[in-house]
Every structure is written in structure tokens, then in C-alpha cells.
PDB file of C-alpha atoms in Angstrom:
ATOM      1  CA  UNK A   1     -77.483 -70.204  12.186  1.00 78.00           C
ATOM      2  CA  UNK A   2     -78.522 -66.621  12.962  1.00 86.00           C
ATOM      3  CA  UNK A   3     -75.444 -66.109  15.150  1.00 88.00           C
ATOM      4  CA  UNK A   4     -73.231 -67.348  12.345  1.00 89.00           C
ATOM      5  CA  UNK A   5     -74.960 -65.043   9.914  1.00 91.00           C
ATOM      6  CA  UNK A   6     -74.253 -62.094  12.225  1.00 93.00           C
ATOM      7  CA  UNK A   7     -70.575 -63.077  12.439  1.00 92.00           C
ATOM      8  CA  UNK A   8     -70.355 -63.157   8.641  1.00 93.00           C
ATOM      9  CA  UNK A   9     -72.028 -59.761   8.330  1.00 93.00           C
ATOM     10  CA  UNK A  10     -69.731 -58.240  10.956  1.00 93.00           C
ATOM     11  CA  UNK A  11     -66.656 -59.584   9.134  1.00 93.00           C
ATOM     12  CA  UNK A  12     -67.796 -58.026   5.871  1.00 93.00           C
ATOM     13  CA  UNK A  13     -68.588 -54.729   7.638  1.00 93.00           C
ATOM     14  CA  UNK A  14     -65.073 -54.676   9.163  1.00 92.00           C
ATOM     15  CA  UNK A  15     -63.573 -55.270   5.749  1.00 93.00           C
ATOM     16  CA  UNK A  16     -65.602 -52.366   4.350  1.00 93.00           C
ATOM     17  CA  UNK A  17     -64.380 -50.072   7.132  1.00 91.00           C
ATOM     18  CA  UNK A  18     -60.722 -50.904   6.486  1.00 90.00           C
ATOM     19  CA  UNK A  19     -61.169 -50.541   2.733  1.00 91.00           C
ATOM     20  CA  UNK A  20     -62.687 -47.105   3.380  1.00 91.00           C
ATOM     21  CA  UNK A  21     -59.711 -46.184   5.580  1.00 89.00           C
ATOM     22  CA  UNK A  22     -57.295 -47.239   2.846  1.00 89.00           C
ATOM     23  CA  UNK A  23     -59.191 -45.277   0.229  1.00 90.00           C
ATOM     24  CA  UNK A  24     -59.229 -42.123   2.345  1.00 89.00           C
ATOM     25  CA  UNK A  25     -55.494 -42.578   2.855  1.00 88.00           C
ATOM     26  CA  UNK A  26     -54.848 -42.976  -0.868  1.00 88.00           C
ATOM     27  CA  UNK A  27     -56.768 -39.781  -1.603  1.00 89.00           C
ATOM     28  CA  UNK A  28     -55.439 -37.612   1.218  1.00 86.00           C
ATOM     29  CA  UNK A  29     -51.828 -38.635   1.873  1.00 84.00           C
ATOM     30  CA  UNK A  30     -49.282 -36.035   0.740  1.00 83.00           C
ATOM     31  CA  UNK A  31     -46.794 -38.091  -1.318  1.00 84.00           C
ATOM     32  CA  UNK A  32     -46.488 -41.259  -3.390  1.00 84.00           C
ATOM     33  CA  UNK A  33     -44.863 -43.459  -0.727  1.00 86.00           C
ATOM     34  CA  UNK A  34     -47.316 -42.544   2.001  1.00 86.00           C
ATOM     35  CA  UNK A  35     -50.202 -43.256  -0.380  1.00 87.00           C
ATOM     36  CA  UNK A  36     -48.707 -46.665  -1.031  1.00 86.00           C
ATOM     37  CA  UNK A  37     -48.524 -47.260   2.726  1.00 86.00           C
ATOM     38  CA  UNK A  38     -52.182 -46.373   3.238  1.00 86.00           C
ATOM     39  CA  UNK A  39     -53.267 -48.615   0.382  1.00 85.00           C
ATOM     40  CA  UNK A  40     -51.773 -51.641   2.174  1.00 84.00           C
ATOM     41  CA  UNK A  41     -54.836 -51.582   4.467  1.00 83.00           C
ATOM     42  CA  UNK A  42     -57.062 -52.641   1.568  1.00 87.00           C
ATOM     43  CA  UNK A  43     -55.476 -55.967   0.562  1.00 85.00           C
ATOM     44  CA  UNK A  44     -54.691 -57.042   4.122  1.00 85.00           C
ATOM     45  CA  UNK A  45     -57.563 -56.704   6.590  1.00 87.00           C
ATOM     46  CA  UNK A  46     -59.938 -55.338   3.939  1.00 88.00           C
ATOM     47  CA  UNK A  47     -59.726 -58.381   1.717  1.00 90.00           C
ATOM     48  CA  UNK A  48     -58.971 -61.024   4.321  1.00 90.00           C
ATOM     49  CA  UNK A  49     -62.059 -60.244   6.422  1.00 91.00           C
ATOM     50  CA  UNK A  50     -64.316 -60.236   3.349  1.00 92.00           C
ATOM     51  CA  UNK A  51     -62.860 -63.549   2.167  1.00 92.00           C
ATOM     52  CA  UNK A  52     -63.171 -65.034   5.658  1.00 91.00           C
ATOM     53  CA  UNK A  53     -66.841 -64.107   5.650  1.00 92.00           C
ATOM     54  CA  UNK A  54     -67.275 -65.605   2.201  1.00 91.00           C
ATOM     55  CA  UNK A  55     -65.457 -68.762   3.340  1.00 90.00           C
ATOM     56  CA  UNK A  56     -67.781 -69.206   6.328  1.00 89.00           C
ATOM     57  CA  UNK A  57     -70.766 -68.596   4.051  1.00 89.00           C
ATOM     58  CA  UNK A  58     -69.586 -71.177   1.530  1.00 88.00           C
ATOM     59  CA  UNK A  59     -68.979 -73.768   4.245  1.00 87.00           C
ATOM     60  CA  UNK A  60     -72.130 -73.348   6.349  1.00 86.00           C
ATOM     61  CA  UNK A  61     -74.808 -71.974   4.017  1.00 84.00           C
ATOM     62  CA  UNK A  62     -73.942 -73.773   0.782  1.00 80.00           C
ATOM     63  CA  UNK A  63     -73.892 -77.274   2.322  1.00 75.00           C
ATOM     64  CA  UNK A  64     -70.090 -77.471   2.436  1.00 67.00           C
ATOM     65  CA  UNK A  65     -69.427 -76.390  -1.135  1.00 72.00           C
ATOM     66  CA  UNK A  66     -65.777 -77.524  -1.214  1.00 77.00           C
ATOM     67  CA  UNK A  67     -65.037 -76.066  -4.655  1.00 77.00           C
ATOM     68  CA  UNK A  68     -65.979 -72.514  -3.668  1.00 82.00           C
ATOM     69  CA  UNK A  69     -64.379 -72.766  -0.228  1.00 85.00           C
ATOM     70  CA  UNK A  70     -61.055 -73.942  -1.649  1.00 84.00           C
ATOM     71  CA  UNK A  71     -61.089 -71.275  -4.351  1.00 84.00           C
ATOM     72  CA  UNK A  72     -61.669 -68.582  -1.728  1.00 88.00           C
ATOM     73  CA  UNK A  73     -58.761 -69.908   0.332  1.00 86.00           C
ATOM     74  CA  UNK A  74     -56.537 -69.903  -2.758  1.00 86.00           C
ATOM     75  CA  UNK A  75     -57.513 -66.296  -3.563  1.00 88.00           C
ATOM     76  CA  UNK A  76     -56.616 -65.292  -0.007  1.00 89.00           C
ATOM     77  CA  UNK A  77     -53.256 -67.069  -0.184  1.00 87.00           C
ATOM     78  CA  UNK A  78     -52.387 -65.598  -3.589  1.00 88.00           C
ATOM     79  CA  UNK A  79     -53.205 -62.059  -2.461  1.00 89.00           C
ATOM     80  CA  UNK A  80     -51.056 -62.489   0.643  1.00 87.00           C
ATOM     81  CA  UNK A  81     -48.119 -63.840  -1.374  1.00 87.00           C
ATOM     82  CA  UNK A  82     -48.210 -61.474  -4.361  1.00 89.00           C
ATOM     83  CA  UNK A  83     -49.242 -58.160  -2.811  1.00 89.00           C
ATOM     84  CA  UNK A  84     -46.030 -57.447  -0.861  1.00 89.00           C
ATOM     85  CA  UNK A  85     -43.870 -58.195  -3.899  1.00 90.00           C
ATOM     86  CA  UNK A  86     -45.899 -55.745  -5.967  1.00 89.00           C
ATOM     87  CA  UNK A  87     -45.766 -52.910  -3.457  1.00 89.00           C
ATOM     88  CA  UNK A  88     -42.091 -53.523  -2.750  1.00 89.00           C
ATOM     89  CA  UNK A  89     -41.151 -53.244  -6.412  1.00 90.00           C
ATOM     90  CA  UNK A  90     -43.457 -50.237  -6.971  1.00 89.00           C
ATOM     91  CA  UNK A  91     -41.865 -48.343  -4.082  1.00 88.00           C
ATOM     92  CA  UNK A  92     -38.359 -49.183  -5.251  1.00 88.00           C
ATOM     93  CA  UNK A  93     -39.174 -48.272  -8.848  1.00 89.00           C
ATOM     94  CA  UNK A  94     -40.734 -44.963  -7.841  1.00 88.00           C
ATOM     95  CA  UNK A  95     -37.695 -44.090  -5.770  1.00 85.00           C
ATOM     96  CA  UNK A  96     -35.308 -45.071  -8.570  1.00 86.00           C
ATOM     97  CA  UNK A  97     -37.260 -42.989 -11.085  1.00 87.00           C
ATOM     98  CA  UNK A  98     -36.532 -39.916  -8.981  1.00 81.00           C
ATOM     99  CA  UNK A  99     -39.850 -39.410  -7.224  1.00 81.00           C
ATOM    100  CA  UNK A 100     -39.323 -37.662  -3.869  1.00 82.00           C
ATOM    101  CA  UNK A 101     -41.875 -36.242  -1.435  1.00 79.00           C
ATOM    102  CA  UNK A 102     -42.275 -32.446  -1.500  1.00 75.00           C
ATOM    103  CA  UNK A 103     -41.710 -32.138   2.203  1.00 75.00           C
ATOM    104  CA  UNK A 104     -38.268 -33.450   3.055  1.00 73.00           C
ATOM    105  CA  UNK A 105     -38.269 -36.862   4.678  1.00 73.00           C
ATOM    106  CA  UNK A 106     -37.307 -37.269   8.322  1.00 70.00           C
ATOM    107  CA  UNK A 107     -34.416 -39.587   7.460  1.00 74.00           C
ATOM    108  CA  UNK A 108     -33.488 -40.829   4.014  1.00 75.00           C
ATOM    109  CA  UNK A 109     -30.873 -43.535   4.320  1.00 73.00           C
ATOM    110  CA  UNK A 110     -31.634 -45.049   0.928  1.00 74.00           C
ATOM    111  CA  UNK A 111     -30.914 -41.793  -0.883  1.00 73.00           C
ATOM    112  CA  UNK A 112     -27.823 -41.179   1.232  1.00 75.00           C
ATOM    113  CA  UNK A 113     -26.341 -44.622   0.608  1.00 73.00           C
ATOM    114  CA  UNK A 114     -27.381 -45.581  -2.896  1.00 72.00           C
ATOM    115  CA  UNK A 115     -28.917 -42.959  -5.147  1.00 67.00           C
ATOM    116  CA  UNK A 116     -28.131 -39.297  -4.416  1.00 61.00           C
TER     117      UNK A 116
ATOM    118  CA  UNK B   1     -26.067 -70.180 -13.037  1.00 54.00           C
ATOM    119  CA  UNK B   2     -26.946 -72.349 -10.077  1.00 68.00           C
ATOM    120  CA  UNK B   3     -27.370 -76.090 -10.441  1.00 72.00           C
ATOM    121  CA  UNK B   4     -30.777 -77.729 -10.279  1.00 74.00           C
ATOM    122  CA  UNK B   5     -30.978 -80.263  -7.478  1.00 80.00           C
ATOM    123  CA  UNK B   6     -33.440 -83.102  -7.192  1.00 83.00           C
ATOM    124  CA  UNK B   7     -35.089 -81.956  -3.905  1.00 83.00           C
ATOM    125  CA  UNK B   8     -35.624 -78.517  -5.447  1.00 84.00           C
ATOM    126  CA  UNK B   9     -37.388 -80.060  -8.474  1.00 87.00           C
ATOM    127  CA  UNK B  10     -39.478 -82.279  -6.217  1.00 88.00           C
ATOM    128  CA  UNK B  11     -40.530 -79.373  -3.995  1.00 86.00           C
ATOM    129  CA  UNK B  12     -41.447 -77.162  -6.968  1.00 88.00           C
ATOM    130  CA  UNK B  13     -43.369 -80.055  -8.528  1.00 90.00           C
ATOM    131  CA  UNK B  14     -45.366 -80.627  -5.334  1.00 90.00           C
ATOM    132  CA  UNK B  15     -46.175 -76.915  -5.095  1.00 87.00           C
ATOM    133  CA  UNK B  16     -47.324 -76.662  -8.733  1.00 90.00           C
ATOM    134  CA  UNK B  17     -49.353 -79.839  -8.508  1.00 91.00           C
ATOM    135  CA  UNK B  18     -51.036 -78.765  -5.277  1.00 89.00           C
ATOM    136  CA  UNK B  19     -52.032 -75.494  -6.933  1.00 86.00           C
ATOM    137  CA  UNK B  20     -53.364 -77.348  -9.957  1.00 88.00           C
ATOM    138  CA  UNK B  21     -55.517 -79.576  -7.781  1.00 87.00           C
ATOM    139  CA  UNK B  22     -56.755 -76.646  -5.714  1.00 82.00           C
ATOM    140  CA  UNK B  23     -57.687 -74.630  -8.795  1.00 80.00           C
ATOM    141  CA  UNK B  24     -59.411 -77.369 -10.771  1.00 82.00           C
ATOM    142  CA  UNK B  25     -60.779 -79.333  -7.779  1.00 78.00           C
ATOM    143  CA  UNK B  26     -61.711 -82.340  -9.916  1.00 78.00           C
ATOM    144  CA  UNK B  27     -60.183 -85.734  -9.345  1.00 81.00           C
ATOM    145  CA  UNK B  28     -60.646 -87.539 -12.641  1.00 87.00           C
ATOM    146  CA  UNK B  29     -57.561 -89.432 -13.805  1.00 89.00           C
ATOM    147  CA  UNK B  30     -57.249 -87.400 -17.005  1.00 90.00           C
ATOM    148  CA  UNK B  31     -57.052 -84.050 -15.199  1.00 88.00           C
ATOM    149  CA  UNK B  32     -54.555 -85.339 -12.641  1.00 90.00           C
ATOM    150  CA  UNK B  33     -52.214 -86.741 -15.307  1.00 92.00           C
ATOM    151  CA  UNK B  34     -52.361 -83.536 -17.375  1.00 91.00           C
ATOM    152  CA  UNK B  35     -51.616 -81.517 -14.240  1.00 91.00           C
ATOM    153  CA  UNK B  36     -48.720 -83.804 -13.345  1.00 92.00           C
ATOM    154  CA  UNK B  37     -47.096 -83.467 -16.762  1.00 93.00           C
ATOM    155  CA  UNK B  38     -47.422 -79.681 -16.781  1.00 92.00           C
ATOM    156  CA  UNK B  39     -46.149 -79.378 -13.195  1.00 92.00           C
ATOM    157  CA  UNK B  40     -43.149 -81.559 -13.955  1.00 92.00           C
ATOM    158  CA  UNK B  41     -42.231 -79.446 -16.986  1.00 92.00           C
ATOM    159  CA  UNK B  42     -42.568 -76.227 -14.998  1.00 91.00           C
ATOM    160  CA  UNK B  43     -40.549 -77.699 -12.112  1.00 90.00           C
ATOM    161  CA  UNK B  44     -37.714 -78.823 -14.390  1.00 89.00           C
ATOM    162  CA  UNK B  45     -37.304 -75.356 -15.862  1.00 87.00           C
ATOM    163  CA  UNK B  46     -37.977 -73.123 -12.893  1.00 86.00           C
ATOM    164  CA  UNK B  47     -36.652 -75.007  -9.840  1.00 83.00           C
ATOM    165  CA  UNK B  48     -33.230 -73.350  -9.975  1.00 81.00           C
ATOM    166  CA  UNK B  49     -34.731 -69.856  -9.818  1.00 81.00           C
ATOM    167  CA  UNK B  50     -37.003 -70.887  -6.984  1.00 78.00           C
ATOM    168  CA  UNK B  51     -35.096 -72.869  -4.414  1.00 77.00           C
ATOM    169  CA  UNK B  52     -31.450 -72.381  -3.483  1.00 76.00           C
ATOM    170  CA  UNK B  53     -31.463 -73.912  -0.035  1.00 76.00           C
ATOM    171  CA  UNK B  54     -32.758 -76.932   1.778  1.00 75.00           C
ATOM    172  CA  UNK B  55     -36.137 -77.510   0.174  1.00 72.00           C
ATOM    173  CA  UNK B  56     -37.704 -79.669   2.876  1.00 76.00           C
ATOM    174  CA  UNK B  57     -37.010 -77.560   5.965  1.00 75.00           C
ATOM    175  CA  UNK B  58     -40.543 -78.223   7.194  1.00 75.00           C
ATOM    176  CA  UNK B  59     -39.825 -81.947   7.583  1.00 77.00           C
ATOM    177  CA  UNK B  60     -38.432 -80.985  10.993  1.00 82.00           C
ATOM    178  CA  UNK B  61     -41.535 -80.839  13.255  1.00 83.00           C
ATOM    179  CA  UNK B  62     -40.128 -78.156  15.564  1.00 85.00           C
ATOM    180  CA  UNK B  63     -39.514 -75.840  12.622  1.00 86.00           C
ATOM    181  CA  UNK B  64     -42.844 -76.716  11.027  1.00 87.00           C
ATOM    182  CA  UNK B  65     -44.836 -75.882  14.133  1.00 88.00           C
ATOM    183  CA  UNK B  66     -42.943 -72.675  14.871  1.00 88.00           C
ATOM    184  CA  UNK B  67     -43.588 -71.655  11.258  1.00 87.00           C
ATOM    185  CA  UNK B  68     -47.278 -72.434  11.672  1.00 89.00           C
ATOM    186  CA  UNK B  69     -47.337 -70.503  14.958  1.00 90.00           C
ATOM    187  CA  UNK B  70     -45.721 -67.540  13.213  1.00 89.00           C
ATOM    188  CA  UNK B  71     -48.155 -67.421  10.293  1.00 88.00           C
ATOM    189  CA  UNK B  72     -51.295 -68.132  12.330  1.00 89.00           C
ATOM    190  CA  UNK B  73     -50.589 -66.271  15.572  1.00 90.00           C
ATOM    191  CA  UNK B  74     -47.684 -63.807  15.707  1.00 89.00           C
ATOM    192  CA  UNK B  75     -48.087 -62.270  12.276  1.00 90.00           C
ATOM    193  CA  UNK B  76     -51.906 -61.752  12.299  1.00 90.00           C
ATOM    194  CA  UNK B  77     -51.695 -59.970  15.662  1.00 91.00           C
ATOM    195  CA  UNK B  78     -49.046 -57.580  14.336  1.00 89.00           C
ATOM    196  CA  UNK B  79     -51.098 -57.135  11.161  1.00 89.00           C
ATOM    197  CA  UNK B  80     -54.255 -56.164  13.051  1.00 90.00           C
ATOM    198  CA  UNK B  81     -52.338 -53.779  15.321  1.00 90.00           C
ATOM    199  CA  UNK B  82     -50.701 -52.038  12.366  1.00 89.00           C
ATOM    200  CA  UNK B  83     -54.017 -51.901  10.493  1.00 89.00           C
ATOM    201  CA  UNK B  84     -55.801 -50.240  13.415  1.00 90.00           C
ATOM    202  CA  UNK B  85     -52.979 -47.732  13.692  1.00 88.00           C
ATOM    203  CA  UNK B  86     -53.154 -46.947   9.975  1.00 88.00           C
ATOM    204  CA  UNK B  87     -56.959 -46.657  10.022  1.00 88.00           C
ATOM    205  CA  UNK B  88     -56.655 -44.190  12.909  1.00 88.00           C
ATOM    206  CA  UNK B  89     -54.188 -42.069  10.919  1.00 87.00           C
ATOM    207  CA  UNK B  90     -56.447 -42.136   7.846  1.00 87.00           C
ATOM    208  CA  UNK B  91     -59.685 -41.290   9.660  1.00 87.00           C
ATOM    209  CA  UNK B  92     -58.089 -38.375  11.526  1.00 87.00           C
ATOM    210  CA  UNK B  93     -57.069 -36.665   8.314  1.00 79.00           C
ATOM    211  CA  UNK B  94     -53.580 -37.978   7.481  1.00 74.00           C
ATOM    212  CA  UNK B  95     -51.955 -35.087   9.355  1.00 77.00           C
ATOM    213  CA  UNK B  96     -49.879 -36.818  12.010  1.00 76.00           C
ATOM    214  CA  UNK B  97     -47.386 -38.559   9.765  1.00 81.00           C
ATOM    215  CA  UNK B  98     -43.651 -38.298   9.666  1.00 83.00           C
ATOM    216  CA  UNK B  99     -42.383 -40.429   6.779  1.00 85.00           C
ATOM    217  CA  UNK B 100     -38.796 -41.455   6.250  1.00 84.00           C
ATOM    218  CA  UNK B 101     -36.566 -44.271   5.049  1.00 86.00           C
ATOM    219  CA  UNK B 102     -34.551 -46.024   7.741  1.00 86.00           C
ATOM    220  CA  UNK B 103     -31.800 -48.590   7.441  1.00 86.00           C
ATOM    221  CA  UNK B 104     -32.118 -51.466   9.883  1.00 87.00           C
ATOM    222  CA  UNK B 105     -29.879 -54.490  10.504  1.00 88.00           C
ATOM    223  CA  UNK B 106     -31.391 -57.951  10.016  1.00 87.00           C
ATOM    224  CA  UNK B 107     -30.161 -61.029  11.859  1.00 85.00           C
ATOM    225  CA  UNK B 108     -31.321 -63.616   9.334  1.00 84.00           C
ATOM    226  CA  UNK B 109     -28.900 -65.329   6.954  1.00 84.00           C
ATOM    227  CA  UNK B 110     -31.196 -67.681   5.078  1.00 83.00           C
ATOM    228  CA  UNK B 111     -32.869 -66.531   1.851  1.00 82.00           C
ATOM    229  CA  UNK B 112     -36.233 -67.905   2.952  1.00 84.00           C
ATOM    230  CA  UNK B 113     -36.035 -66.067   6.248  1.00 86.00           C
ATOM    231  CA  UNK B 114     -35.133 -62.756   4.635  1.00 88.00           C
ATOM    232  CA  UNK B 115     -37.876 -63.093   2.027  1.00 87.00           C
ATOM    233  CA  UNK B 116     -40.466 -63.967   4.657  1.00 88.00           C
ATOM    234  CA  UNK B 117     -39.398 -61.071   6.878  1.00 90.00           C
ATOM    235  CA  UNK B 118     -39.357 -58.559   3.998  1.00 90.00           C
ATOM    236  CA  UNK B 119     -42.803 -59.665   2.842  1.00 90.00           C
ATOM    237  CA  UNK B 120     -44.196 -59.549   6.375  1.00 90.00           C
ATOM    238  CA  UNK B 121     -42.857 -56.016   6.824  1.00 90.00           C
ATOM    239  CA  UNK B 122     -44.347 -54.912   3.518  1.00 90.00           C
ATOM    240  CA  UNK B 123     -47.719 -56.502   4.326  1.00 89.00           C
ATOM    241  CA  UNK B 124     -48.084 -54.618   7.608  1.00 88.00           C
ATOM    242  CA  UNK B 125     -49.497 -51.165   6.775  1.00 86.00           C
ATOM    243  CA  UNK B 126     -47.055 -48.418   7.662  1.00 85.00           C
ATOM    244  CA  UNK B 127     -43.841 -50.073   6.564  1.00 88.00           C
ATOM    245  CA  UNK B 128     -42.538 -51.073   3.122  1.00 89.00           C
ATOM    246  CA  UNK B 129     -39.232 -52.818   2.489  1.00 89.00           C
ATOM    247  CA  UNK B 130     -37.599 -50.985  -0.398  1.00 87.00           C
ATOM    248  CA  UNK B 131     -34.130 -52.472  -0.777  1.00 86.00           C
ATOM    249  CA  UNK B 132     -31.848 -55.045   0.790  1.00 86.00           C
ATOM    250  CA  UNK B 133     -28.093 -54.749   1.111  1.00 85.00           C
ATOM    251  CA  UNK B 134     -25.206 -56.701   2.579  1.00 85.00           C
ATOM    252  CA  UNK B 135     -22.198 -55.056   4.201  1.00 82.00           C
ATOM    253  CA  UNK B 136     -19.427 -57.029   5.925  1.00 80.00           C
ATOM    254  CA  UNK B 137     -21.576 -60.113   6.395  1.00 81.00           C
ATOM    255  CA  UNK B 138     -24.414 -58.157   8.022  1.00 85.00           C
ATOM    256  CA  UNK B 139     -27.704 -57.832   6.132  1.00 87.00           C
ATOM    257  CA  UNK B 140     -29.608 -54.552   6.056  1.00 87.00           C
ATOM    258  CA  UNK B 141     -33.105 -53.590   4.943  1.00 87.00           C
ATOM    259  CA  UNK B 142     -34.058 -50.099   3.787  1.00 87.00           C
ATOM    260  CA  UNK B 143     -37.587 -49.588   5.091  1.00 87.00           C
ATOM    261  CA  UNK B 144     -39.985 -46.756   4.294  1.00 87.00           C
ATOM    262  CA  UNK B 145     -41.726 -45.966   7.568  1.00 86.00           C
ATOM    263  CA  UNK B 146     -44.808 -43.766   7.786  1.00 85.00           C
ATOM    264  CA  UNK B 147     -44.125 -42.503  11.310  1.00 83.00           C
ATOM    265  CA  UNK B 148     -40.437 -42.380  12.184  1.00 83.00           C
ATOM    266  CA  UNK B 149     -40.184 -42.481  15.966  1.00 81.00           C
ATOM    267  CA  UNK B 150     -36.722 -44.000  16.440  1.00 78.00           C
ATOM    268  CA  UNK B 151     -33.337 -43.233  14.867  1.00 78.00           C
ATOM    269  CA  UNK B 152     -31.937 -45.528  12.156  1.00 75.00           C
ATOM    270  CA  UNK B 153     -30.223 -48.696  13.228  1.00 77.00           C
ATOM    271  CA  UNK B 154     -31.078 -51.145  15.922  1.00 80.00           C
ATOM    272  CA  UNK B 155     -33.764 -49.098  17.700  1.00 81.00           C
ATOM    273  CA  UNK B 156     -35.797 -48.572  14.542  1.00 81.00           C
ATOM    274  CA  UNK B 157     -35.328 -52.255  13.740  1.00 81.00           C
ATOM    275  CA  UNK B 158     -36.746 -53.316  17.103  1.00 83.00           C
ATOM    276  CA  UNK B 159     -39.700 -50.957  16.743  1.00 83.00           C
ATOM    277  CA  UNK B 160     -40.569 -52.184  13.233  1.00 82.00           C
ATOM    278  CA  UNK B 161     -39.817 -55.883  13.229  1.00 82.00           C
ATOM    279  CA  UNK B 162     -38.743 -56.976  16.713  1.00 83.00           C
ATOM    280  CA  UNK B 163     -41.574 -59.463  17.265  1.00 85.00           C
ATOM    281  CA  UNK B 164     -41.682 -60.676  13.674  1.00 86.00           C
ATOM    282  CA  UNK B 165     -37.964 -61.385  13.559  1.00 85.00           C
ATOM    283  CA  UNK B 166     -38.021 -63.219  16.882  1.00 86.00           C
ATOM    284  CA  UNK B 167     -40.773 -65.493  15.543  1.00 86.00           C
ATOM    285  CA  UNK B 168     -38.954 -66.127  12.278  1.00 86.00           C
ATOM    286  CA  UNK B 169     -35.604 -66.865  13.897  1.00 86.00           C
ATOM    287  CA  UNK B 170     -37.119 -69.998  15.411  1.00 85.00           C
ATOM    288  CA  UNK B 171     -37.746 -71.275  11.882  1.00 84.00           C
ATOM    289  CA  UNK B 172     -34.811 -70.012   9.827  1.00 81.00           C
ATOM    290  CA  UNK B 173     -31.421 -68.897  11.070  1.00 77.00           C
TER     291      UNK B 173
END
């Protein structure tokens, strides 16, 4: 059981590290789109590792508490399905509303083809 | 407006009902019947916005297992790689970035395939799908890329989504 406990703790530590990376990115990146990119770290590995740890905990330390385990799995699934749609529409909306990075982008095919 | 087909209603109903059972996690008759009625109503109204193609593609075992392989093996590996890359950029001060929007061709025709690929690209840190377009029968994605290392077109496409697309093409054409 101790080994399992260590695995759970390591998973939650990894998730904390990636959430920290995402937060640093959100605070330090130069423009809106790059900030959005950095924030993707948080819902992917940040949340998935924490939920995986919680799932293992619910299964092995709570005597196979099926209700909690299934709810954790559903949370994980819902985050994975809804998060990309949200960031996709945010990025598109920001671009449509006329937000551009201060430093000119390397290539900007979207502006060339559709908006400018 | 597209027509509602019976397989589409059935598939939406199964999805809604499975979610109901997972969320409530109680198996008394009363709860199951209430869930069934609500799921059926939702399925009747929303199936035509949801499913426009063959609803039961996963009945084919080859497709089912390559889909499972994609979601459990190919995609997580790409996700971890991209996450490590992004964490490295963030911890070293967000200086070495070179953002840009590239236009890449996509070799998937099916709506499911395109949606899955676009969502996979958006979920990997470092790339966000911003817009899709179709020109002369060829589909294109406009992708915001944090570190542009290849020119627009096929090379950028291979660098961003080469492995993902190869995995998905085994499931949807």
C-alpha cells in the first residue's frame, strides 16, 4: 500500500508542476494567443494527473468506492471534451475582434486569407 | 435542415442515458425510467445537430480498436511530449517563442475525423486550431503555433499533426 501511496503522491506532484508551468506562461507570455497556448498545460497534464491520483485513491483506499471513481472519470472525460472547444472558440473570437500581437507574427495565413 | 435518422436518435439516446447513469450512479427503477424519458426527449430534438454520418462506426472491430489505440496510446504520448516542451518554454522565461498562424492541408473527409483531429491539436499545448476551410475539395486548418519552425503547407502539417493524423486515418477516412 505504501508504494501505491507514493505513486499517488508523485502523480499529484507532477500535476502541480505542470499547473505551475501553465500559470507562469499565462503571466509571462507576450500576447493573448501565446498566453492561451501556455494555459493549455493546466487542463491537460495538470488536471489529468491529479484526477488519476484521485481515481487510484478512490479505488484502493476507499474500498472501491464506485460512485466517486466513476464521477472522477466523468470529470476527466468532460474536461477533455469541452476544453478544446472553449479554447478554439476563444482564439477565433479574439482574432475576429481585432486582437493582434504587438510583435508581428512569423506567418499570419489567417489574416492574409480571411480578415485583413 | 438535415433530416433526423433513426440510428442518429438511437446513438444520441445511448450517449445521454450513459451519462445519466454515470452521473447518478443509482440503479433504482424510478431513476432509470426518468433518465430514459429525458434522454429520449433530448435525443429526438438534438440528434440532427449531433450526428450527420454513420452513427455506429465503432461496430466495426478494426475501427473500434484503432480508435482505442489512438486515444489510449498515440495521443497521450504526443500530449506528454508537447506538455514537456511547453513546460520547458515556460520555466526558461517564455523568451524562445516564435508565434504564427499557419495553414495546413488535412487529409480527412469525415466530420468526425476532422473534429477529432482539430480537438487533438487544440489539446496539445503549443498549437490551437483557429479556423477550418475547404478549397477545391481539400480541407485546410488554420493553426496558431507557438514556435513556427516550418513554412506553411505540408511541412508544417507534418510537424504539427503527422502522427495524430496517421492514427486517425485508420479510423475515419
